[in-house]
Short mmCIF file of C-alpha atoms in Angstrom, two decimals:
data_model
loop_
_atom_site.label_atom_id
_atom_site.label_comp_id
_atom_site.label_asym_id
_atom_site.label_seq_id
_atom_site.Cartn_x
_atom_site.Cartn_y
_atom_site.Cartn_z
CA MET S 1 -51.37 31.43 75.09
CA VAL S 2 -54.14 29.41 76.72
CA LYS S 3 -53.16 25.78 76.65
CA ARG S 4 -55.76 23.20 75.72
CA ARG S 5 -56.63 20.57 78.28
CA VAL S 6 -56.61 16.91 77.31
CA HIS S 7 -58.04 14.14 79.50
CA VAL S 8 -56.85 10.66 78.56
CA ALA S 9 -57.75 7.24 79.95
CA ALA S 10 -54.90 4.72 79.77
CA ALA S 11 -54.49 1.07 80.71
CA ALA S 12 -51.70 -0.77 82.48
CA ILE S 13 -52.49 -4.32 81.35
CA ILE S 14 -50.22 -6.70 83.28
CA ARG S 15 -50.23 -10.44 82.69
CA GLU S 16 -49.68 -13.01 85.43
CA ASP S 17 -46.08 -13.42 84.24
CA GLY S 18 -45.46 -9.70 84.81
CA HIS S 19 -45.36 -8.70 81.13
CA VAL S 20 -46.96 -5.33 80.33
CA LEU S 21 -48.85 -4.52 77.13
CA LEU S 22 -47.50 -1.51 75.22
CA ALA S 23 -48.73 0.15 72.03
CA ARG S 24 -46.70 2.23 69.60
CA ARG S 25 -47.97 5.63 68.56
CA PRO S 26 -48.44 6.03 64.78
CA SER S 27 -45.69 8.04 63.10
CA ILE S 28 -48.16 10.64 61.80
CA VAL S 29 -49.42 11.78 65.23
CA ASP S 30 -47.87 13.92 67.95
CA GLN S 31 -44.87 12.09 69.51
CA GLY S 32 -45.24 9.43 66.85
CA GLY S 33 -43.07 6.34 67.13
CA LEU S 34 -42.96 6.43 70.92
CA TRP S 35 -44.43 3.63 73.01
CA GLU S 36 -47.30 4.19 75.44
CA PHE S 37 -49.90 2.54 77.59
CA PRO S 38 -53.01 1.89 75.44
CA GLY S 39 -55.98 4.24 75.74
CA GLY S 40 -57.33 7.49 74.39
CA LYS S 41 -59.17 10.74 75.00
CA LEU S 42 -62.43 10.91 76.91
CA ALA S 43 -65.52 11.69 74.86
CA PRO S 44 -67.93 14.32 76.27
CA TYR S 45 -69.68 13.13 79.44
CA GLU S 46 -67.60 9.93 79.67
CA THR S 47 -65.97 8.84 82.92
CA GLY S 48 -62.40 7.60 82.83
CA TYR S 49 -63.51 3.99 83.20
CA GLU S 50 -66.13 4.31 80.47
CA ALA S 51 -63.57 5.79 78.11
CA LEU S 52 -61.08 3.07 78.98
CA ARG S 53 -63.54 0.31 78.12
CA ARG S 54 -64.47 1.95 74.83
CA GLU S 55 -60.88 2.71 73.80
CA LEU S 56 -59.58 -0.79 74.52
CA ARG S 57 -62.49 -2.28 72.62
CA GLU S 58 -61.78 -0.04 69.63
CA GLU S 59 -57.96 -0.19 69.72
CA LEU S 60 -57.22 -3.69 70.98
CA GLY S 61 -60.40 -5.72 70.51
CA ILE S 62 -60.66 -6.67 74.18
CA GLU S 63 -63.42 -6.27 76.75
CA ILE S 64 -62.46 -5.17 80.26
CA LEU S 65 -63.91 -7.34 83.02
CA ARG S 66 -62.18 -5.78 86.03
CA ALA S 67 -59.96 -2.74 86.48
CA GLN S 68 -58.74 -0.58 89.34
CA PRO S 69 -57.28 2.96 89.52
CA LEU S 70 -53.48 2.99 89.35
CA ILE S 71 -52.32 6.62 89.11
CA ARG S 72 -53.42 10.02 87.78
CA VAL S 73 -50.70 12.09 86.16
CA HIS S 74 -50.96 15.82 85.40
CA HIS S 75 -48.34 16.92 82.89
CA GLU S 76 -47.74 20.15 81.03
CA TYR S 77 -46.38 20.24 77.50
CA ALA S 78 -45.59 23.38 75.49
CA ASP S 79 -49.02 23.39 73.85
CA LYS S 80 -51.30 21.49 76.23
CA ARG S 81 -52.02 20.28 79.74
CA ILE S 82 -52.68 16.57 79.89
CA LEU S 83 -54.31 14.41 82.56
CA LEU S 84 -53.55 10.71 82.28
CA ASP S 85 -56.17 8.71 84.16
CA VAL S 86 -54.43 5.33 84.41
CA TRP S 87 -56.14 2.07 85.36
CA GLN S 88 -54.67 -1.33 86.08
CA VAL S 89 -56.62 -3.93 84.13
CA HIS S 90 -56.87 -7.19 86.06
CA ASP S 91 -59.14 -9.25 83.80
CA PHE S 92 -60.27 -8.97 80.19
CA GLU S 93 -61.80 -11.04 77.40
CA GLY S 94 -60.15 -11.49 74.02
CA GLU S 95 -56.60 -11.44 72.69
CA PRO S 96 -55.27 -7.89 72.24
CA PHE S 97 -54.05 -6.86 68.81
CA GLY S 98 -53.62 -3.58 66.95
CA ARG S 99 -57.06 -3.06 65.42
CA GLU S 100 -55.99 0.30 64.00
CA GLY S 101 -52.74 -1.04 62.55
CA GLN S 102 -50.60 0.02 65.51
CA ALA S 103 -47.84 -2.20 66.86
CA VAL S 104 -48.55 -3.80 70.26
CA ARG S 105 -46.14 -5.80 72.34
CA TRP S 106 -45.97 -7.66 75.67
CA VAL S 107 -42.84 -6.41 77.45
CA PRO S 108 -41.21 -7.74 80.65
CA GLN S 109 -41.21 -5.12 83.40
CA ALA S 110 -37.43 -5.29 83.62
CA GLU S 111 -37.18 -4.17 79.98
CA LEU S 112 -39.61 -1.23 80.07
CA ASN S 113 -36.80 1.29 80.42
CA ASN S 114 -35.46 0.17 77.05
CA TYR S 115 -38.51 1.67 75.29
CA PRO S 116 -38.95 5.38 74.50
CA PHE S 117 -42.09 6.88 76.08
CA PRO S 118 -43.68 10.32 76.11
CA GLU S 119 -42.45 12.27 79.13
CA ALA S 120 -45.88 12.16 80.80
CA ASN S 121 -45.69 8.36 80.95
CA HIS S 122 -42.68 8.20 83.26
CA PRO S 123 -44.66 8.18 86.56
CA ILE S 124 -46.80 5.38 85.11
CA LEU S 125 -43.70 3.27 84.55
CA ARG S 126 -42.82 3.63 88.23
CA ALA S 127 -46.36 2.75 89.33
CA VAL S 128 -46.42 -0.34 87.10
CA CYS S 129 -43.16 -1.63 88.55
CA LEU S 130 -43.98 -0.98 92.22
CA PRO S 131 -46.08 -3.35 94.38
CA HIS S 132 -49.13 -2.18 96.32
CA GLU S 133 -47.69 -3.03 99.74
CA TYR S 134 -44.59 -1.44 101.22
CA LEU S 135 -43.22 -3.09 104.37
CA ILE S 136 -41.33 -0.88 106.82
CA SER S 137 -39.31 -2.97 109.25
CA ASP S 138 -39.76 -2.47 112.97
CA GLU S 139 -37.01 -1.93 115.51
CA GLU S 140 -35.61 -5.34 116.52
CA ALA S 141 -32.62 -5.65 118.81
CA ASP S 142 -31.86 -9.24 117.84
CA ASP S 143 -30.70 -10.00 114.28
CA THR S 144 -32.11 -13.54 114.38
CA VAL S 145 -35.58 -12.30 115.36
CA PHE S 146 -35.37 -9.62 112.67
CA LEU S 147 -34.46 -12.06 109.92
CA ASP S 148 -37.13 -14.52 111.00
CA LYS S 149 -39.83 -11.83 110.81
CA LEU S 150 -38.53 -10.54 107.49
CA GLU S 151 -38.52 -14.01 105.94
CA ARG S 152 -42.08 -14.65 107.14
CA ALA S 153 -43.22 -11.45 105.44
CA LEU S 154 -41.40 -12.32 102.22
CA ARG S 155 -42.48 -15.96 102.18
CA ASP S 156 -45.97 -15.95 103.69
CA ASP S 157 -47.23 -12.46 102.79
CA ASN S 158 -45.51 -12.17 99.40
CA ILE S 159 -43.95 -8.79 100.28
CA ARG S 160 -41.75 -7.50 97.47
CA LEU S 161 -40.77 -4.01 98.68
CA VAL S 162 -39.02 -3.61 102.04
CA GLN S 163 -37.68 -0.53 103.80
CA LEU S 164 -34.97 -1.25 106.34
CA ARG S 165 -35.62 1.21 109.15
CA ALA S 166 -33.52 0.72 112.30
CA LYS S 167 -32.96 4.00 114.11
CA THR S 168 -31.68 2.31 117.28
CA LEU S 169 -28.73 0.60 115.56
CA ASP S 170 -25.33 2.23 115.19
CA ASP S 171 -23.78 2.50 111.72
CA SER S 172 -21.86 -0.78 111.77
CA ALA S 173 -24.81 -2.75 113.15
CA TYR S 174 -27.10 -1.21 110.53
CA LEU S 175 -24.77 -2.16 107.70
CA LYS S 176 -24.49 -5.70 109.01
CA ARG S 177 -28.26 -6.02 109.17
CA ALA S 178 -28.60 -4.48 105.73
CA GLU S 179 -26.26 -7.13 104.26
CA GLN S 180 -28.35 -9.89 105.84
CA ALA S 181 -31.63 -8.35 104.74
CA LEU S 182 -30.37 -7.84 101.19
CA ALA S 183 -29.38 -11.50 100.87
CA LEU S 184 -32.83 -12.55 102.08
CA CYS S 185 -34.62 -10.13 99.78
CA ARG S 186 -32.59 -11.34 96.80
CA ARG S 187 -33.65 -14.92 97.57
CA TYR S 188 -37.32 -13.91 97.34
CA GLU S 189 -36.85 -11.46 94.42
CA ALA S 190 -37.85 -8.52 96.60
CA ARG S 191 -36.41 -5.00 96.59
CA LEU S 192 -34.62 -3.64 99.65
CA ILE S 193 -34.72 0.12 100.30
CA LEU S 194 -32.40 1.57 102.95
CA ASN S 195 -33.71 4.32 105.20
CA GLY S 196 -31.22 7.14 105.63
CA ASP S 197 -28.46 8.98 103.82
CA PRO S 198 -27.89 8.16 100.12
CA ALA S 199 -24.23 7.44 100.95
CA LEU S 200 -25.39 4.13 102.44
CA LEU S 201 -25.39 2.74 98.92
CA ASP S 202 -21.61 3.18 98.80
CA SER S 203 -21.40 0.35 101.34
CA ILE S 204 -24.45 -1.79 100.49
CA ASP S 205 -25.67 -2.38 96.93
CA ALA S 206 -29.35 -2.27 97.89
CA ASP S 207 -32.12 -1.30 95.47
CA GLY S 208 -32.55 2.25 96.67
CA ILE S 209 -32.84 4.81 99.44
CA HIS S 210 -35.81 6.08 101.43
CA LEU S 211 -35.14 9.65 102.56
CA PRO S 212 -36.36 10.84 105.95
CA SER S 213 -38.21 14.14 105.52
CA ARG S 214 -35.39 16.19 107.12
CA VAL S 215 -32.89 14.78 104.58
CA LEU S 216 -35.37 15.30 101.75
CA MET S 217 -35.83 18.98 102.52
CA ALA S 218 -32.07 19.63 102.58
CA LEU S 219 -31.44 18.31 99.05
CA LYS S 220 -31.26 20.42 95.89
CA HIS S 221 -31.21 17.60 93.32
CA ARG S 222 -31.68 13.84 92.97
CA PRO S 223 -28.86 12.16 94.92
CA LEU S 224 -29.03 8.76 93.19
CA ALA S 225 -28.53 7.34 89.73
CA ASP S 226 -31.67 6.55 87.78
CA ASP S 227 -31.16 2.79 88.16
CA LYS S 228 -31.79 3.05 91.91
CA TRP S 229 -35.16 3.68 93.55
CA LEU S 230 -35.56 6.91 95.49
CA GLY S 231 -38.37 7.19 98.03
CA ALA S 232 -39.09 9.75 100.72
CA SER S 233 -41.23 10.32 103.79
CA THR S 234 -43.66 13.23 103.40
CA HIS S 235 -46.15 14.79 105.79
CA ASP S 236 -47.31 18.01 104.10
CA PRO S 237 -47.72 19.58 100.64
CA GLN S 238 -44.32 21.29 100.78
CA GLN S 239 -42.54 17.99 101.28
CA LEU S 240 -44.51 16.44 98.42
CA GLU S 241 -43.43 19.32 96.17
CA GLN S 242 -39.80 18.88 97.22
CA ALA S 243 -39.97 15.14 96.49
CA ALA S 244 -41.20 15.90 92.98
CA ALA S 245 -38.59 18.62 92.48
CA ILE S 246 -35.63 16.35 93.22
CA GLY S 247 -37.01 13.44 91.21
CA CYS S 248 -38.22 10.95 93.80
CA ASP S 249 -39.70 7.78 92.32
CA PHE S 250 -42.29 7.35 95.09
CA VAL S 251 -43.18 8.64 98.54
CA THR S 252 -45.06 7.72 101.67
CA PHE S 253 -47.51 10.25 103.08
CA SER S 254 -48.56 10.15 106.70
CA PRO S 255 -50.47 10.06 108.87
CA VAL S 256 -53.64 9.15 107.03
CA ARG S 257 -55.30 7.91 110.22
CA VAL S 258 -54.59 8.14 113.93
CA THR S 259 -51.63 5.93 114.77
CA PRO S 260 -50.44 4.73 118.20
CA SER S 261 -46.81 5.54 117.36
CA HIS S 262 -47.63 9.25 116.81
CA PRO S 263 -50.78 9.93 118.85
CA GLY S 264 -50.30 13.69 118.72
CA ALA S 265 -50.11 13.93 114.92
CA ALA S 266 -53.34 15.06 113.27
CA PRO S 267 -54.42 12.60 110.54
CA VAL S 268 -55.25 14.01 107.11
CA GLY S 269 -58.09 11.54 106.44
CA TRP S 270 -58.90 9.94 103.10
CA HIS S 271 -60.55 13.03 101.56
CA ASP S 272 -57.58 15.37 102.03
CA PHE S 273 -55.17 12.55 101.21
CA GLN S 274 -56.88 12.16 97.83
CA GLN S 275 -56.42 15.87 97.08
CA LEU S 276 -52.71 15.65 97.89
CA VAL S 277 -52.18 12.50 95.83
CA GLU S 278 -53.97 14.02 92.82
CA THR S 279 -51.15 16.48 92.13
CA ALA S 280 -48.21 14.50 93.52
CA GLY S 281 -47.00 13.33 90.10
CA MET S 282 -45.58 10.07 91.47
CA PRO S 283 -46.77 6.93 93.26
CA VAL S 284 -47.81 7.65 96.87
CA TYR S 285 -48.18 5.07 99.62
CA ALA S 286 -50.68 5.77 102.39
CA LEU S 287 -49.03 5.42 105.81
CA GLY S 288 -50.24 5.78 109.37
CA GLY S 289 -53.01 3.70 110.91
CA VAL S 290 -53.61 1.72 107.70
CA THR S 291 -53.66 -2.04 107.18
CA ARG S 292 -53.93 -4.48 104.30
CA ASP S 293 -57.69 -4.12 104.56
CA ASP S 294 -57.28 -0.50 103.39
CA ILE S 295 -55.50 -1.25 100.10
CA ASP S 296 -58.64 -0.99 97.96
CA GLN S 297 -59.66 2.23 99.73
CA ALA S 298 -56.19 3.69 99.25
CA ARG S 299 -56.11 2.79 95.57
CA ALA S 300 -59.62 4.14 95.03
CA VAL S 301 -58.40 7.60 96.08
CA GLY S 302 -55.30 7.43 93.88
CA ALA S 303 -52.62 5.90 96.10
CA GLN S 304 -50.15 3.25 94.96
CA GLY S 305 -51.16 1.23 98.01
CA ILE S 306 -50.31 1.12 101.70
CA ALA S 307 -47.10 1.25 103.71
CA THR S 308 -47.14 -0.25 107.17
CA ILE S 309 -45.09 -1.67 110.01
CA ARG S 310 -47.50 -3.30 112.42
CA ASP S 311 -49.77 -5.05 109.95
CA LEU S 312 -46.98 -6.80 108.04
CA TRP S 313 -44.20 -7.08 110.63
CA LYS S 314 -45.31 -10.04 112.73
#
């Protein structure tokens, strides 16, 4: 059976207080009663952004003023292949309401998992809840210097996702630093992700694990509970496929550009990076030679944002 293809534009509308607008699917349609991100099918010859503006005007009575790509999700159901072209709406005019009689609701991000969604929406939930900057800590021999730099990033740069990477520390020193970093991240309502083996969470109740690529490729299933974040380092299509297969929530992909730390590694460039992100099925952070100035470029080609050491670790 040839499956029909459906292209849908959807909106992640996030208020300044972090609440996200959801709409409930009518009971008479496919997957009725489930909640979703507002939007609808593209009309012939429409772009995703054009369809988004039309659908939100028709469904919610609002006019988009500014929006930015968030994630594109390819998903296969029994009877169709769907592409969700998801945009983050930054500014709009009007007060959204269900113009077609559908229920709409502003939901805190922390409560999104309490709502039933179509399966294809799950990567969108991760993208909505993740920031657009991912700080990877640098090697610091001195704990005081490390904590000072981390607090500057949390306080002055508003970093809310931190990976603790410290390959030069032994196990006990790493756990000590992780405890200190976790306390600091909690103070600033940031998430701390530990780089290494998932068993680290048995000792430190951090927010998740970031798998090195060698650990990623050795796994056969997701090693963490669903209430913890699972990230991974990827460098080629096979590693991206493995990350999807074991249920990673997000990945970094590198190198996008030439980087001083790995001068011999060939960069993929933005064009090839976009092709890889298109089918990743999860949020992807661009890593390698990128800075905060590249966030808009990264998001324009489908990335969640940028991951970096040098530009945020000062």
